[in-house]
Amino acid sequence: MEEPKHGIRAVHSASTITVYQAYTPEIGLPAARLGRFPATWKRDRMTWVKPSFLWMMYRCGWGTKEGQETVLALEITREGFEWALRHACLSHYAHGLHPDRATWKRQLRHAPARVQWDPERDLHLRPLPYRSLQLGLSGEGARRYADEWTVAITDVTPLVREIHALLREGEPDTAARLLPEERPYPAGDELLAHLCP
């Protein structure tokens, strides 16, 4: 089956969706231990979450990039995730989707969430021809994410290191079997029509 050009592929249950972020150990380890972000996590900054495990690996270099050494899997409520999508603005102007640039800039400035679509990645982090969602949360969106939507936080850094080591050892099939089982998230037109250029 052909992948849609814009889609959300994620680990999800009837009530939650898993997203990924990477942090310094000073933030990531306490967050996983406490099941919530520590006081040092800034609620007033834009925070980006990624439902795609492999896109997160591309972004953090398998947890090797400075400041992104601790990779977290965050289970958040589907209700919260979908609120963010409904209130999100596309991160770039798209002719035909927005009435004009001024309207888009105004929407972007006031939106508690923004969406960008980046090429999905394969196991070797090469770009694929379809795109995955990155969700940026700020203001009310970031506060709700941290204080209301987060159900569980798991440090998946050991898994990240194991998969990366298998790839370096030339064992891609074994590495692939360890990947989280992501499947299409049921986000219909109601959630995505205003976000797909």
CSV table of C-alpha atoms in Angstrom, one decimal:
chain,number,residue,atom,x,y,z
A,1,MET,CA,0.0,0.0,0.0
A,2,GLU,CA,1.4,3.4,-1.0
A,3,GLU,CA,2.1,5.9,1.9
A,4,PRO,CA,0.2,9.2,1.8
A,5,LYS,CA,2.4,12.2,1.1
A,6,HIS,CA,1.5,13.6,4.5
A,7,GLY,CA,0.7,11.2,7.3
A,8,ILE,CA,1.1,10.5,11.0
A,9,ARG,CA,2.7,7.2,11.8
A,10,ALA,CA,3.0,6.4,15.5
A,11,VAL,CA,2.7,4.0,18.3
A,12,HIS,CA,-0.8,4.6,19.6
A,13,SER,CA,-3.6,3.0,21.7
A,14,ALA,CA,-7.2,3.8,22.1
A,15,SER,CA,-6.4,6.7,24.4
A,16,THR,CA,-2.7,7.7,23.9
A,17,ILE,CA,-0.1,8.4,21.2
A,18,THR,CA,3.6,8.1,21.7
A,19,VAL,CA,5.9,11.0,20.7
A,20,TYR,CA,9.6,11.4,21.1
A,21,GLN,CA,12.0,14.1,22.3
A,22,ALA,CA,15.7,14.2,23.1
A,23,TYR,CA,17.2,16.2,26.0
A,24,THR,CA,20.3,16.6,28.1
A,25,PRO,CA,20.6,13.9,30.8
A,26,GLU,CA,19.9,16.8,33.3
A,27,ILE,CA,16.4,17.1,32.0
A,28,GLY,CA,15.7,13.7,30.4
A,29,LEU,CA,16.7,11.5,33.3
A,30,PRO,CA,14.6,13.3,36.0
A,31,ALA,CA,11.7,13.5,33.6
A,32,ALA,CA,11.7,9.7,33.1
A,33,ARG,CA,12.2,9.0,36.8
A,34,LEU,CA,9.4,11.4,37.9
A,35,GLY,CA,7.0,10.8,34.9
A,36,ARG,CA,6.8,14.5,34.4
A,37,PHE,CA,9.1,17.3,33.4
A,38,PRO,CA,11.4,18.7,36.1
A,39,ALA,CA,11.3,22.4,37.1
A,40,THR,CA,14.2,23.1,34.9
A,41,TRP,CA,12.1,22.4,31.8
A,42,LYS,CA,11.0,25.7,30.4
A,43,ARG,CA,7.2,25.9,29.8
A,44,ASP,CA,7.6,29.3,28.0
A,45,ARG,CA,9.7,27.9,25.1
A,46,MET,CA,8.6,26.2,21.9
A,47,THR,CA,9.0,22.4,22.3
A,48,TRP,CA,8.9,20.0,19.3
A,49,VAL,CA,7.6,16.5,19.5
A,50,LYS,CA,7.9,13.8,16.9
A,51,PRO,CA,5.6,10.7,16.5
A,52,SER,CA,8.2,9.1,14.2
A,53,PHE,CA,10.9,7.2,16.1
A,54,LEU,CA,13.3,7.2,13.0
A,55,TRP,CA,12.8,10.9,12.4
A,56,MET,CA,13.8,11.5,16.0
A,57,MET,CA,16.9,9.3,15.4
A,58,TYR,CA,17.7,11.5,12.4
A,59,ARG,CA,17.3,14.6,14.5
A,60,CYS,CA,19.3,13.5,17.5
A,61,GLY,CA,21.9,11.3,15.7
A,62,TRP,CA,20.9,8.2,17.6
A,63,GLY,CA,21.3,10.2,20.9
A,64,THR,CA,24.9,11.2,20.0
A,65,LYS,CA,24.3,15.0,19.4
A,66,GLU,CA,25.2,17.3,22.2
A,67,GLY,CA,22.2,18.3,24.3
A,68,GLN,CA,20.2,15.3,22.9
A,69,GLU,CA,21.8,12.4,24.6
A,70,THR,CA,18.7,11.2,26.5
A,71,VAL,CA,15.9,10.0,24.2
A,72,LEU,CA,12.4,10.0,25.7
A,73,ALA,CA,9.2,8.3,24.6
A,74,LEU,CA,6.3,10.3,25.9
A,75,GLU,CA,2.8,8.8,26.0
A,76,ILE,CA,0.3,11.6,25.7
A,77,THR,CA,-3.4,11.6,25.5
A,78,ARG,CA,-5.0,11.4,22.0
A,79,GLU,CA,-7.4,14.1,23.2
A,80,GLY,CA,-4.5,16.5,23.9
A,81,PHE,CA,-2.7,15.6,20.7
A,82,GLU,CA,-5.8,16.2,18.6
A,83,TRP,CA,-6.5,19.5,20.4
A,84,ALA,CA,-3.0,20.6,19.3
A,85,LEU,CA,-3.7,19.6,15.7
A,86,ARG,CA,-7.0,21.5,15.7
A,87,HIS,CA,-5.3,24.6,17.0
A,88,ALA,CA,-2.1,24.3,15.0
A,89,CYS,CA,-0.9,26.5,12.1
A,90,LEU,CA,1.4,25.2,9.3
A,91,SER,CA,4.9,26.5,10.0
A,92,HIS,CA,5.3,27.9,6.5
A,93,TYR,CA,3.0,29.8,4.1
A,94,ALA,CA,1.2,27.7,1.6
A,95,HIS,CA,-0.5,29.3,-1.4
A,96,GLY,CA,-4.1,28.0,-1.6
A,97,LEU,CA,-4.1,26.9,2.0
A,98,HIS,CA,-3.8,30.4,3.5
A,99,PRO,CA,-5.7,33.4,2.2
A,100,ASP,CA,-2.5,35.4,2.1
A,101,ARG,CA,0.9,35.8,3.9
A,102,ALA,CA,-0.3,38.4,6.4
A,103,THR,CA,-3.2,36.1,7.5
A,104,TRP,CA,-0.8,33.1,7.8
A,105,LYS,CA,1.7,35.2,9.9
A,106,ARG,CA,-1.1,36.4,12.2
A,107,GLN,CA,-2.4,32.8,12.6
A,108,LEU,CA,1.2,31.5,13.3
A,109,ARG,CA,1.9,34.2,15.9
A,110,HIS,CA,-1.2,33.3,17.9
A,111,ALA,CA,-1.3,29.5,17.4
A,112,PRO,CA,-0.4,27.4,20.5
A,113,ALA,CA,0.9,24.7,18.1
A,114,ARG,CA,2.6,24.6,14.7
A,115,VAL,CA,3.1,21.8,12.3
A,116,GLN,CA,5.9,21.1,9.8
A,117,TRP,CA,6.2,18.1,7.5
A,118,ASP,CA,9.6,16.6,7.0
A,119,PRO,CA,10.7,13.6,5.0
A,120,GLU,CA,10.3,10.4,6.9
A,121,ARG,CA,13.5,8.4,7.3
A,122,ASP,CA,14.4,4.8,6.8
A,123,LEU,CA,16.5,2.7,9.2
A,124,HIS,CA,19.7,4.2,7.8
A,125,LEU,CA,18.2,7.7,8.2
A,126,ARG,CA,17.9,8.3,4.5
A,127,PRO,CA,14.9,10.4,3.4
A,128,LEU,CA,11.8,8.7,2.1
A,129,PRO,CA,9.4,10.1,-0.5
A,130,TYR,CA,6.7,10.8,2.1
A,131,ARG,CA,6.5,13.1,5.0
A,132,SER,CA,6.1,12.8,8.8
A,133,LEU,CA,4.6,15.3,11.2
A,134,GLN,CA,6.6,17.4,13.6
A,135,LEU,CA,4.5,19.2,16.2
A,136,GLY,CA,5.7,22.4,17.9
A,137,LEU,CA,4.0,23.4,21.1
A,138,SER,CA,4.2,26.9,22.7
A,139,GLY,CA,2.3,28.9,25.3
A,140,GLU,CA,-0.9,27.1,26.2
A,141,GLY,CA,0.1,24.1,24.1
A,142,ALA,CA,3.4,23.6,25.9
A,143,ARG,CA,1.8,24.0,29.3
A,144,ARG,CA,-1.0,21.6,28.5
A,145,TYR,CA,1.5,19.1,27.1
A,146,ALA,CA,3.6,19.1,30.3
A,147,ASP,CA,0.9,19.4,32.9
A,148,GLU,CA,-2.2,17.7,31.4
A,149,TRP,CA,-1.6,15.5,28.4
A,150,THR,CA,1.5,13.5,29.5
A,151,VAL,CA,0.6,10.1,30.8
A,152,ALA,CA,4.0,8.4,31.0
A,153,ILE,CA,7.7,9.2,30.2
A,154,THR,CA,10.1,6.4,29.4
A,155,ASP,CA,13.9,6.7,28.8
A,156,VAL,CA,14.4,4.8,25.6
A,157,THR,CA,18.1,5.7,25.3
A,158,PRO,CA,19.2,2.0,25.9
A,159,LEU,CA,17.0,0.8,23.0
A,160,VAL,CA,18.4,3.6,20.8
A,161,ARG,CA,21.9,2.6,21.6
A,162,GLU,CA,21.2,-1.1,21.0
A,163,ILE,CA,19.6,-0.4,17.5
A,164,HIS,CA,22.4,1.9,16.6
A,165,ALA,CA,25.1,-0.6,17.6
A,166,LEU,CA,23.4,-3.4,15.5
A,167,LEU,CA,23.4,-1.1,12.5
A,168,ARG,CA,27.1,-0.3,13.0
A,169,GLU,CA,27.7,-4.1,13.2
A,170,GLY,CA,25.9,-4.7,9.9
A,171,GLU,CA,22.8,-6.3,11.4
A,172,PRO,CA,20.0,-4.2,9.9
A,173,ASP,CA,17.4,-7.0,10.0
A,174,THR,CA,17.9,-7.5,13.8
A,175,ALA,CA,17.9,-3.8,14.3
A,176,ALA,CA,14.6,-3.4,12.4
A,177,ARG,CA,12.9,-6.0,14.6
A,178,LEU,CA,13.6,-3.7,17.7
A,179,LEU,CA,11.9,-0.7,16.2
A,180,PRO,CA,8.7,0.5,17.8
A,181,GLU,CA,5.7,-0.7,15.8
A,182,GLU,CA,4.3,2.4,14.3
A,183,ARG,CA,1.1,2.4,12.3
A,184,PRO,CA,-1.0,5.1,10.6
A,185,TYR,CA,-2.8,7.4,13.2
A,186,PRO,CA,-6.5,7.9,12.4
A,187,ALA,CA,-6.3,11.6,11.7
A,188,GLY,CA,-8.9,12.5,9.1
A,189,ASP,CA,-9.6,15.6,7.1
A,190,GLU,CA,-11.1,17.3,10.1
A,191,LEU,CA,-7.7,17.3,11.9
A,192,LEU,CA,-5.3,17.7,9.0
A,193,ALA,CA,-7.1,19.6,6.1
A,194,HIS,CA,-5.8,23.0,7.4
A,195,LEU,CA,-2.3,21.6,7.8
A,196,CYS,CA,-1.6,19.8,4.5
A,197,PRO,CA,-0.3,22.0,1.7
